CSV table of C-alpha atoms in Angstrom, one decimal:
chain,number,residue,atom,x,y,z
A,1,MET,CA,-9.4,1.6,4.4
A,2,ARG,CA,-9.2,-0.2,1.3
A,3,TRP,CA,-6.9,-1.8,-1.3
A,4,ALA,CA,-7.8,-3.5,-4.1
A,5,PHE,CA,-5.7,-4.9,-7.0
A,6,PRO,CA,-7.4,-7.4,-9.6
A,7,LEU,CA,-6.2,-10.9,-9.9
A,8,LEU,CA,-3.4,-11.6,-12.5
A,9,ALA,CA,-5.5,-14.3,-14.3
A,10,ALA,CA,-7.7,-10.7,-14.7
A,11,VAL,CA,-4.5,-10.2,-17.7
A,12,HIS,CA,-3.3,-13.9,-18.6
A,13,LEU,CA,-2.7,-12.1,-22.0
A,14,LEU,CA,0.4,-11.7,-21.1
A,15,SER,CA,1.2,-14.9,-22.1
A,16,LEU,CA,1.0,-14.9,-25.5
A,17,ALA,CA,0.8,-18.4,-25.2
A,18,ALA,CA,0.3,-18.2,-29.0
A,19,ALA,CA,2.8,-17.4,-31.7
A,20,PRO,CA,2.5,-15.8,-34.5
A,21,ALA,CA,0.5,-18.6,-36.6
A,22,LEU,CA,2.5,-18.7,-39.6
A,23,ALA,CA,5.2,-20.4,-37.3
A,24,GLN,CA,2.6,-22.9,-35.1
A,25,GLY,CA,2.0,-25.7,-38.0
A,26,GLN,CA,-1.5,-24.2,-38.4
A,27,THR,CA,-3.6,-23.6,-41.9
A,28,CYS,CA,-3.3,-20.0,-43.5
A,29,GLU,CA,-4.0,-18.7,-46.5
A,30,ILE,CA,-4.1,-15.5,-47.9
A,31,THR,CA,-6.7,-13.3,-47.9
A,32,PRO,CA,-8.1,-10.3,-49.9
A,33,PRO,CA,-6.8,-7.7,-50.9
A,34,LEU,CA,-3.7,-9.9,-51.7
A,35,PRO,CA,-0.2,-8.1,-51.9
A,36,ARG,CA,1.5,-6.1,-54.8
A,37,ASP,CA,3.9,-8.5,-55.2
A,38,MET,CA,5.0,-11.8,-54.0
A,39,LYS,CA,8.6,-13.3,-55.1
A,40,ARG,CA,9.7,-16.8,-53.6
A,41,MET,CA,13.7,-17.0,-53.1
A,42,GLY,CA,16.2,-19.7,-52.3
A,43,GLY,CA,18.7,-18.7,-50.2
A,44,GLY,CA,22.2,-19.8,-48.7
A,45,ALA,CA,22.3,-23.5,-47.2
A,46,GLY,CA,19.1,-23.8,-48.7
A,47,LEU,CA,17.0,-21.8,-47.1
A,48,GLU,CA,13.7,-19.5,-48.9
A,49,THR,CA,12.9,-17.0,-48.3
A,50,ILE,CA,9.5,-15.4,-49.4
A,51,TYR,CA,8.8,-11.8,-49.5
A,52,PHE,CA,5.4,-9.9,-49.8
A,53,SER,CA,5.3,-7.1,-51.1
A,54,GLY,CA,2.1,-4.9,-50.1
A,55,PRO,CA,-1.2,-5.4,-47.0
A,56,VAL,CA,-0.5,-9.3,-46.3
A,57,HIS,CA,-3.7,-10.6,-44.7
A,58,PHE,CA,-3.9,-14.2,-43.5
A,59,VAL,CA,-6.4,-15.6,-42.0
A,60,CYS,CA,-4.6,-19.3,-40.2
A,61,THR,CA,-7.2,-21.7,-38.8
A,62,GLY,CA,-8.4,-22.1,-34.4
A,63,GLY,CA,-9.6,-17.8,-35.8
A,64,THR,CA,-6.5,-16.2,-35.9
A,65,THR,CA,-5.2,-13.7,-37.8
A,66,VAL,CA,-2.2,-11.4,-38.7
A,67,LYS,CA,-2.2,-7.9,-41.0
A,68,ALA,CA,0.7,-6.2,-41.8
A,69,ASP,CA,2.3,-3.4,-44.2
A,70,SER,CA,4.9,-6.2,-45.7
A,71,ALA,CA,6.4,-9.7,-44.9
A,72,VAL,CA,9.3,-11.5,-44.9
A,73,TYR,CA,9.2,-15.6,-44.3
A,74,VAL,CA,12.9,-17.3,-44.0
A,75,ARG,CA,11.4,-20.9,-44.2
A,76,GLY,CA,12.5,-22.3,-40.5
A,77,VAL,CA,14.1,-19.5,-39.2
A,78,SER,CA,11.8,-16.2,-38.8
A,79,LEU,CA,9.0,-14.6,-40.2
A,80,GLN,CA,8.9,-11.0,-39.6
A,81,LEU,CA,6.1,-9.0,-40.3
A,82,ILE,CA,6.8,-4.5,-41.3
A,83,GLY,CA,4.2,-1.7,-41.6
A,84,ARG,CA,0.7,-1.2,-39.1
A,85,VAL,CA,1.4,-5.4,-37.8
A,86,PHE,CA,-2.2,-6.8,-36.3
A,87,TYR,CA,-1.6,-10.6,-34.7
A,88,GLY,CA,-5.3,-11.6,-33.4
A,89,ASP,CA,-6.9,-14.4,-31.9
A,90,SER,CA,-9.6,-15.7,-29.8
A,91,VAL,CA,-7.9,-14.5,-26.4
A,92,LYS,CA,-5.8,-11.3,-27.3
A,93,THR,CA,-4.7,-8.3,-30.2
A,94,LEU,CA,-1.1,-7.1,-30.5
A,95,THR,CA,-0.8,-4.7,-32.6
A,96,ALA,CA,2.9,-2.6,-33.3
A,97,ASP,CA,5.1,-1.1,-36.0
A,98,ALA,CA,7.2,-4.6,-36.6
A,99,VAL,CA,7.5,-8.1,-35.5
A,100,ASP,CA,10.4,-10.7,-35.7
A,101,TYR,CA,10.1,-14.1,-34.6
A,102,ILE,CA,12.2,-16.2,-34.4
A,103,PRO,CA,10.6,-20.4,-34.0
A,104,ALA,CA,13.8,-22.3,-33.6
A,105,GLU,CA,13.8,-20.2,-30.4
A,106,GLY,CA,10.2,-19.6,-29.4
A,107,VAL,CA,11.0,-15.8,-28.9
A,108,LEU,CA,9.2,-12.7,-31.0
A,109,TYR,CA,10.2,-9.8,-30.4
A,110,ALA,CA,7.3,-6.0,-31.3
A,111,ARG,CA,8.7,-2.8,-30.9
A,112,GLY,CA,6.7,0.7,-32.4
A,113,ASN,CA,3.9,1.2,-30.0
A,114,VAL,CA,3.2,-2.3,-29.2
A,115,VAL,CA,0.2,-2.9,-27.5
A,116,LEU,CA,-1.5,-6.0,-26.4
A,117,THR,CA,-4.9,-6.4,-25.5
A,118,ASP,CA,-6.9,-9.3,-23.6
A,119,ARG,CA,-10.1,-9.3,-25.9
A,120,LYS,CA,-12.3,-10.7,-22.6
A,121,SER,CA,-11.2,-8.8,-20.0
A,122,GLU,CA,-10.0,-5.4,-22.1
A,123,SER,CA,-6.7,-5.0,-20.4
A,124,THR,CA,-3.8,-3.6,-22.2
A,125,ILE,CA,0.1,-3.0,-21.8
A,126,ARG,CA,1.4,-0.5,-24.3
A,127,GLY,CA,5.4,0.6,-24.5
A,128,PRO,CA,7.5,0.9,-27.1
A,129,ARG,CA,9.7,-2.9,-27.0
A,130,LEU,CA,8.2,-6.3,-26.1
A,131,GLU,CA,9.7,-9.7,-25.7
A,132,TYR,CA,8.0,-13.0,-25.4
A,133,ARG,CA,9.9,-16.1,-24.8
A,134,ARG,CA,7.6,-19.7,-25.3
A,135,ALA,CA,7.4,-21.9,-22.9
A,136,GLY,CA,9.1,-24.6,-23.3
A,137,GLU,CA,11.8,-27.6,-21.8
A,138,SER,CA,14.1,-25.5,-21.1
A,139,ARG,CA,11.8,-22.6,-19.8
A,140,PRO,CA,8.4,-23.9,-17.5
A,141,GLU,CA,6.5,-21.3,-18.6
A,142,ALA,CA,6.2,-18.1,-20.7
A,143,VAL,CA,8.1,-15.1,-20.5
A,144,THR,CA,6.7,-11.4,-21.7
A,145,LEU,CA,9.2,-8.3,-21.0
A,146,VAL,CA,7.9,-5.0,-21.8
A,147,GLN,CA,10.3,-1.9,-22.1
A,148,GLY,CA,10.6,1.5,-22.6
A,149,ARG,CA,8.8,3.4,-19.2
A,150,PRO,CA,5.3,0.4,-20.8
A,151,HIS,CA,1.6,1.6,-19.5
A,152,ALA,CA,-0.2,-1.5,-18.1
A,153,VAL,CA,-4.3,-1.0,-17.5
A,154,LEU,CA,-5.2,-4.1,-15.7
A,155,ARG,CA,-9.0,-5.1,-15.4
A,156,PRO,CA,-10.8,-7.8,-13.7
A,157,ARG,CA,-12.2,-9.9,-16.2
A,158,ARG,CA,-15.9,-8.6,-16.8
A,159,ALA,CA,-17.9,-11.4,-15.5
A,160,GLU,CA,-15.5,-10.5,-12.1
A,161,ALA,CA,-16.1,-7.0,-12.7
A,162,ALA,CA,-20.1,-7.5,-13.0
A,163,ALA,CA,-20.5,-9.7,-9.5
A,164,ALA,CA,-18.0,-6.9,-7.6
A,165,SER,CA,-19.6,-3.6,-6.2
A,166,ALA,CA,-19.2,-0.5,-7.8
A,167,ASP,CA,-16.4,0.9,-6.1
A,168,THR,CA,-12.9,0.5,-6.0
A,169,ALA,CA,-13.3,-3.4,-6.6
A,170,ALA,CA,-14.4,-3.7,-9.8
A,171,GLN,CA,-12.0,-0.1,-11.3
A,172,PRO,CA,-8.6,-1.5,-12.7
A,173,LEU,CA,-5.2,-1.4,-11.5
A,174,GLU,CA,-2.9,1.2,-13.3
A,175,VAL,CA,0.8,0.6,-13.7
A,176,ASP,CA,3.5,2.8,-15.2
A,177,ALA,CA,7.1,1.3,-15.0
A,178,ASP,CA,10.7,0.9,-17.2
A,179,TRP,CA,10.5,-2.5,-17.9
A,180,MET,CA,8.0,-4.7,-16.6
A,181,GLU,CA,8.3,-8.8,-16.6
A,182,PHE,CA,5.4,-11.5,-16.8
A,183,ARG,CA,6.1,-15.1,-16.0
A,184,GLY,CA,2.7,-16.9,-17.5
A,185,GLU,CA,-0.7,-16.0,-15.7
A,186,ARG,CA,1.0,-16.5,-12.0
A,187,TYR,CA,3.9,-13.8,-11.5
A,188,PHE,CA,4.0,-10.1,-12.6
A,189,ARG,CA,7.4,-7.7,-11.3
A,190,ALA,CA,7.9,-4.3,-12.5
A,191,VAL,CA,11.4,-2.7,-11.9
A,192,GLY,CA,12.6,1.3,-11.9
A,193,ARG,CA,10.3,4.0,-11.1
A,194,VAL,CA,6.8,1.9,-10.6
A,195,GLU,CA,3.9,3.7,-10.3
A,196,PHE,CA,0.7,2.6,-9.6
A,197,ARG,CA,-3.2,3.9,-9.2
A,198,ARG,CA,-6.6,2.7,-8.3
A,199,GLY,CA,-9.8,4.4,-8.4
A,200,GLU,CA,-8.3,7.0,-4.9
A,201,ALA,CA,-5.7,4.8,-4.0
A,202,ARG,CA,-1.9,5.1,-5.2
A,203,GLY,CA,1.8,4.4,-4.7
A,204,ALA,CA,5.5,4.2,-5.9
A,205,SER,CA,8.2,1.7,-5.2
A,206,SER,CA,11.5,1.3,-6.9
A,207,GLU,CA,10.5,-2.1,-8.2
A,208,ALA,CA,7.1,-3.7,-7.4
A,209,GLU,CA,6.3,-8.1,-7.9
A,210,PHE,CA,3.0,-9.6,-7.4
A,211,ASP,CA,2.1,-13.4,-7.2
A,212,GLU,CA,-1.1,-14.7,-7.8
A,213,VAL,CA,-1.1,-18.2,-6.3
A,214,ALA,CA,-0.3,-16.4,-3.2
A,215,GLU,CA,-1.6,-13.4,-3.3
A,216,ARG,CA,1.3,-11.6,-2.5
A,217,LEU,CA,2.7,-8.1,-3.0
A,218,VAL,CA,5.8,-6.8,-2.2
A,219,LEU,CA,6.9,-3.2,-3.2
A,220,SER,CA,11.1,-3.0,-2.9
A,221,ASN,CA,13.1,0.2,-2.0
A,222,GLY,CA,10.9,3.5,-1.4
A,223,ALA,CA,8.3,2.0,-1.4
A,224,TRP,CA,4.8,4.1,0.1
A,225,ILE,CA,0.9,3.4,-1.4
A,226,GLU,CA,-2.3,6.1,-0.1
A,227,ASP,CA,-5.5,6.6,-0.3
A,228,ARG,CA,-7.9,9.2,1.1
A,229,GLU,CA,-7.9,7.4,4.1
A,230,PHE,CA,-4.1,6.3,4.8
A,231,ARG,CA,-0.1,6.8,4.0
A,232,LEU,CA,1.8,4.1,4.5
A,233,THR,CA,5.4,4.4,3.5
A,234,GLY,CA,8.9,2.3,4.1
A,235,ASP,CA,11.7,0.3,2.6
A,236,ARG,CA,9.7,-1.8,2.1
A,237,ILE,CA,6.2,-3.1,2.4
A,238,GLU,CA,4.7,-6.7,1.8
A,239,ALA,CA,0.8,-7.2,1.1
A,240,TYR,CA,-1.4,-10.4,1.3
A,241,LEU,CA,-4.4,-9.7,-0.5
A,242,SER,CA,-7.9,-12.7,-0.1
A,243,GLY,CA,-9.9,-11.9,-3.5
A,244,GLU,CA,-9.9,-8.1,-4.5
A,245,HIS,CA,-9.3,-7.0,-0.6
A,246,LEU,CA,-5.8,-6.5,1.4
A,247,ARG,CA,-5.7,-9.5,3.9
A,248,GLU,CA,-2.2,-8.2,6.2
A,249,THR,CA,0.0,-6.0,4.9
A,250,THR,CA,3.5,-5.4,6.4
A,251,ALA,CA,5.9,-2.6,6.1
A,252,THR,CA,9.5,-2.9,7.4
A,253,ALA,CA,12.4,0.2,6.9
A,254,ALA,CA,15.8,0.4,8.6
A,255,GLN,CA,15.5,3.0,10.2
A,256,LYS,CA,11.0,3.3,10.4
A,257,ALA,CA,8.0,2.7,8.5
A,258,VAL,CA,5.8,5.2,9.0
A,259,LEU,CA,1.9,4.7,8.7
A,260,VAL,CA,-0.5,8.8,8.8
A,261,ALA,CA,-4.2,7.7,9.2
A,262,ARG,CA,-7.3,10.1,9.7
A,263,ASP,CA,-7.1,9.3,14.2
A,264,LEU,CA,-3.3,7.9,15.0
A,265,GLN,CA,0.2,8.2,13.4
A,266,VAL,CA,2.2,5.0,14.0
A,267,GLU,CA,6.4,4.7,13.2
A,268,ALA,CA,8.1,2.0,13.8
A,269,PRO,CA,10.8,-0.2,12.2
A,270,PHE,CA,7.9,-2.9,11.6
A,271,LEU,CA,4.8,-2.2,11.4
A,272,ARG,CA,2.0,-4.6,10.5
A,273,MET,CA,-1.3,-4.3,9.5
A,274,TYR,CA,-4.3,-6.7,9.7
A,275,PHE,CA,-7.6,-6.0,7.3
A,276,GLU,CA,-11.1,-7.2,7.1
A,277,ASN,CA,-13.4,-7.1,4.3
A,278,GLY,CA,-10.8,-4.1,2.8
A,279,LYS,CA,-10.8,-2.2,6.2
A,280,LEU,CA,-7.9,-1.8,8.7
A,281,ASN,CA,-9.2,-3.0,12.0
A,282,ARG,CA,-5.6,-3.7,14.1
A,283,LEU,CA,-2.1,-1.9,13.6
A,284,VAL,CA,1.7,-3.1,14.9
A,285,GLY,CA,4.4,-1.3,15.4
A,286,GLU,CA,7.8,-3.0,16.8
A,287,GLY,CA,11.0,-2.1,17.2
A,288,GLN,CA,12.8,0.8,19.2
A,289,PRO,CA,11.4,3.5,19.4
A,290,ALA,CA,7.8,2.3,18.3
A,291,VAL,CA,6.0,5.6,18.1
A,292,ALA,CA,1.8,6.5,17.8
A,293,VAL,CA,0.7,10.2,18.1
A,294,ALA,CA,-2.8,11.0,18.7
A,295,ARG,CA,-4.1,14.2,18.4
A,296,ASP,CA,-2.4,15.5,21.7
A,297,PHE,CA,-0.5,12.5,22.9
A,298,ARG,CA,2.7,11.2,21.9
A,299,LEU,CA,3.4,7.3,22.8
A,300,THR,CA,6.3,5.6,22.7
A,301,ALA,CA,7.2,2.6,23.9
A,302,ASP,CA,8.6,-1.1,22.5
A,303,SER,CA,5.9,-2.4,20.5
A,304,ILE,CA,2.8,-0.6,20.1
A,305,ASP,CA,-0.7,-2.7,19.0
A,306,ALA,CA,-3.3,-0.3,18.1
A,307,LEU,CA,-7.3,-2.4,17.8
A,308,ALA,CA,-10.0,0.0,15.2
A,309,PRO,CA,-12.3,-2.8,14.9
A,310,GLY,CA,-15.1,-1.6,11.7
A,311,GLN,CA,-11.6,1.2,10.6
A,312,ALA,CA,-12.6,3.2,14.3
A,313,LEU,CA,-9.7,3.9,16.5
A,314,GLU,CA,-11.1,2.0,19.6
A,315,GLN,CA,-7.4,1.6,21.5
A,316,VAL,CA,-3.6,1.9,21.5
A,317,ILE,CA,-1.6,-0.5,23.7
A,318,ALA,CA,2.0,0.0,24.2
A,319,ILE,CA,4.4,-2.2,25.5
A,320,GLY,CA,7.8,-2.1,27.1
A,321,GLY,CA,8.8,1.1,28.8
A,322,ALA,CA,6.3,2.7,27.7
A,323,LEU,CA,5.6,6.7,27.9
A,324,ALA,CA,3.0,8.7,27.3
A,325,GLU,CA,3.5,12.1,27.0
A,326,ARG,CA,1.6,15.6,25.6
A,327,LEU,CA,2.4,17.4,23.1
A,328,PRO,CA,3.9,20.7,23.4
A,329,ASP,CA,0.9,23.8,24.4
A,330,SER,CA,0.5,26.6,26.0
A,331,LEU,CA,0.9,26.1,29.5
A,332,ASP,CA,4.6,24.4,29.2
A,333,VAL,CA,6.0,27.9,29.1
A,334,GLY,CA,8.6,29.0,31.0
A,335,LEU,CA,8.9,25.6,32.1
A,336,PRO,CA,11.8,23.3,33.0
A,337,ALA,CA,11.8,19.7,32.0
A,338,PRO,CA,10.7,16.8,32.6
A,339,ILE,CA,7.5,19.2,34.3
A,340,ASP,CA,7.4,21.7,31.0
A,341,ARG,CA,4.2,19.2,29.6
A,342,ASP,CA,2.1,16.5,30.7
A,343,TRP,CA,3.2,12.8,30.9
A,344,LEU,CA,2.3,9.1,32.1
A,345,ARG,CA,5.5,6.1,32.7
A,346,GLY,CA,4.8,2.7,33.1
A,347,ASP,CA,5.9,-1.0,32.2
A,348,THR,CA,2.8,-0.9,30.0
A,349,ILE,CA,0.1,2.5,28.7
A,350,ILE,CA,-3.5,1.7,27.1
A,351,GLY,CA,-5.0,4.9,25.5
A,352,TYR,CA,-8.8,4.9,24.7
A,353,PHE,CA,-10.3,6.8,22.4
A,354,ALA,CA,-13.7,7.7,21.7
A,355,ALA,CA,-16.0,9.4,18.8
A,356,LEU,CA,-15.6,13.4,18.6
A,357,PRO,CA,-19.3,14.6,18.4
A,358,GLU,CA,-20.1,16.5,15.1
A,359,PRO,CA,-22.3,18.8,14.5
A,360,LYS,CA,-25.4,18.1,14.2
A,361,ASP,CA,-25.7,18.8,10.0
A,362,SER,CA,-22.0,17.3,9.8
A,363,ALA,CA,-21.8,14.7,6.3
A,364,ALA,CA,-19.9,12.5,9.3
A,365,ALA,CA,-22.7,12.6,12.0
A,366,GLY,CA,-24.0,9.3,13.1
A,367,ASP,CA,-21.4,7.1,11.9
A,368,SER,CA,-18.6,6.4,14.1
A,369,ALA,CA,-16.2,4.7,12.2
A,370,GLN,CA,-15.6,8.4,9.5
A,371,ALA,CA,-16.1,10.4,12.9
A,372,LYS,CA,-12.7,12.0,14.2
A,373,ARG,CA,-11.2,9.3,17.2
A,374,VAL,CA,-10.4,11.3,21.0
A,375,LEU,CA,-8.1,10.5,23.0
A,376,GLU,CA,-10.2,10.2,26.4
A,377,ARG,CA,-8.5,8.2,29.0
A,378,LEU,CA,-5.0,7.3,29.8
A,379,VAL,CA,-4.1,3.7,32.0
A,380,ALA,CA,-0.7,3.4,32.7
A,381,VAL,CA,0.3,0.1,34.6
A,382,GLY,CA,3.7,-0.4,36.4
A,383,GLU,CA,4.1,-3.3,39.7
A,384,GLY,CA,5.7,-1.6,43.3
A,385,GLY,CA,4.6,2.0,41.8
A,386,GLY,CA,5.9,2.1,38.5
A,387,ALA,CA,3.6,3.8,37.4
A,388,ARG,CA,4.6,7.8,36.7
A,389,ALA,CA,2.8,10.7,35.9
A,390,MET,CA,3.2,14.4,35.5
A,391,TYR,CA,0.6,16.2,34.7
A,392,ARG,CA,-0.3,20.1,35.3
A,393,SER,CA,-3.6,21.9,36.5
A,394,ARG,CA,-3.7,25.7,35.9
A,395,GLY,CA,-4.0,28.4,38.9
A,396,ARG,CA,-3.0,31.4,39.4
A,397,GLY,CA,0.3,33.3,40.6
A,398,GLU,CA,0.3,37.3,42.0
A,399,GLY,CA,-1.3,39.3,40.6
A,400,GLY,CA,-4.5,36.8,38.8
A,401,ALA,CA,-1.7,36.3,36.7
A,402,GLU,CA,-2.0,32.5,35.0
A,403,ARG,CA,0.3,30.1,36.0
A,404,PRO,CA,0.5,26.4,36.4
A,405,GLY,CA,0.2,23.5,38.5
A,406,VAL,CA,2.1,20.3,38.6
A,407,ASP,CA,1.3,17.1,40.7
A,408,TYR,CA,3.6,14.2,39.9
A,409,MET,CA,2.2,10.7,41.7
A,410,THR,CA,4.1,6.8,41.8
A,411,ALA,CA,1.4,3.8,42.0
A,412,ASP,CA,0.9,1.0,40.4
A,413,ARG,CA,-1.8,2.4,38.6
A,414,ILE,CA,-3.0,5.5,36.9
A,415,THR,CA,-5.6,6.7,35.3
A,416,LEU,CA,-6.4,9.8,33.5
A,417,PHE,CA,-9.2,11.1,32.5
A,418,LEU,CA,-8.7,13.0,29.6
A,419,GLU,CA,-11.1,16.4,28.1
A,420,ALA,CA,-10.4,18.3,25.0
A,421,GLY,CA,-5.9,17.4,25.3
A,422,GLU,CA,-6.0,18.1,29.3
A,423,VAL,CA,-5.9,15.9,32.3
A,424,ARG,CA,-9.1,16.5,34.8
A,425,ARG,CA,-9.3,13.8,36.8
A,426,MET,CA,-6.9,10.9,37.9
A,427,GLU,CA,-7.6,7.7,40.0
A,428,ALA,CA,-4.8,5.7,41.1
A,429,GLU,CA,-4.8,2.2,43.1
A,430,GLY,CA,-2.1,0.8,45.0
A,431,THR,CA,0.9,2.1,46.9
A,432,VAL,CA,0.2,5.6,45.7
A,433,ARG,CA,2.5,8.9,46.7
A,434,GLY,CA,2.8,12.3,45.0
A,435,ILE,CA,3.7,16.2,45.4
A,436,HIS,CA,1.9,18.8,44.4
A,437,LEU,CA,3.8,22.2,43.2
A,438,GLU,CA,1.5,26.1,42.8
A,439,PRO,CA,2.9,28.8,42.0
A,440,THR,CA,4.6,30.9,45.0
A,441,GLY,CA,2.5,33.4,46.6
A,442,SER,CA,-0.7,31.7,45.4
A,443,ARG,CA,-1.6,30.1,48.7
A,444,ALA,CA,-0.3,32.0,52.3
A,445,GLY,CA,2.4,29.8,54.1
A,446,GLN,CA,3.0,28.1,50.5
A,447,ASN,CA,6.7,26.6,50.6
A,448,ALA,CA,8.0,27.5,46.6
A,449,ALA,CA,9.0,23.8,46.6
A,450,GLY,CA,6.1,22.5,47.2
A,451,GLU,CA,4.3,20.3,49.8
A,452,GLU,CA,4.2,15.9,50.2
A,453,ARG,CA,0.6,15.0,50.2
A,454,SER,CA,-1.6,12.7,49.1
A,455,PRO,CA,-2.4,13.9,45.5
A,456,PRO,CA,-5.9,15.1,44.7
A,457,ALA,CA,-7.3,12.2,43.1
A,458,THR,CA,-9.5,8.8,43.5
A,459,SER,CA,-7.6,6.8,45.1
A,460,ALA,CA,-7.5,2.9,46.1
A,461,GLN,CA,-4.7,1.4,48.2
């Protein structure tokens, strides 16, 4: 299970640290082809206005280039570039239909087919409108706003991409939203129908933010993420990264957050996932009820702790009022509750999983992390006979028809051994009491209500 994000430094183009060259005190020269017409006019309050008609091309110190079909410069007030605008320096390029810059406010407005590109990483931001606010005394960090449903393709720098393995770690993160905000080179926020994807991973929310310093990603309101291994949903998803990999993720919801993985589904108001080298190795669900569903069985408790080292499910621990019950099957037909299905209760229940044997020609054969995991053993613990179990066995009724028998017991510790989802054997420890019920007429002299006896199991007292 992998979910990797490029560092925000990969798109530091968004800081737009250099405003258009003419407003930064740089030395600029008009280069051929010269404008068809250039007019200098005085204005009110002594303002001087220069009109450039025809293609204009400025080359400035520091390697900055500015091009446009025409330009209007009001000295000390504003610079307006109109038609096929291009701005480029050693770090980034910006193209748009029109750009207005107000130096006194340190604000730039670009509109119409805006494309902002980082030269080194080739990251791009596309949208109909962009607003840039330069850093200053009242604004410690530069702020860039992109509106009108922009599309961002954020790539790691080429040096980082070359050092990364040839998998999702080198792939770009694509983001769509109603608008995006960037603060300096460390903080990114997207609002309104946020959608993102990276390789096979994708997700959505109403709002998303990423803090590079804390390596923290937060998705809010209707959040979900998924890849080929899992799907996680919640009102809020908060992820902490370590480089290009997930380190820890939490999902919260007023009702329930839900993780659907290959071998396990967990629901709880609070979910926490721990990763190692980008792979899930532990999942904790808290809040009432916490629910885990693994193939044929369903576990509920105050909290659930699932251990999956190497992304292979090994144990699910249910703590506090724990209940494990088998999902409906053919044996429950005609039986009343609570004996219509197998169940196990205790203060704590532990489920142990093993790999389901794969066909020899299967592509997953020999890979225990990829092979399906099945529940092979359930252990319930409860002091003073607090562990209880009810499970059914196959029997024959009158006329040879198959009807289930029922075993119920209490003990300090009960272990159920399963095969193909059915209980095949049981062990009990401590003070053991039980009752066995069989279909009427299946044994001479059998009372239909059953008999109380030592259970057909291995018991240690």
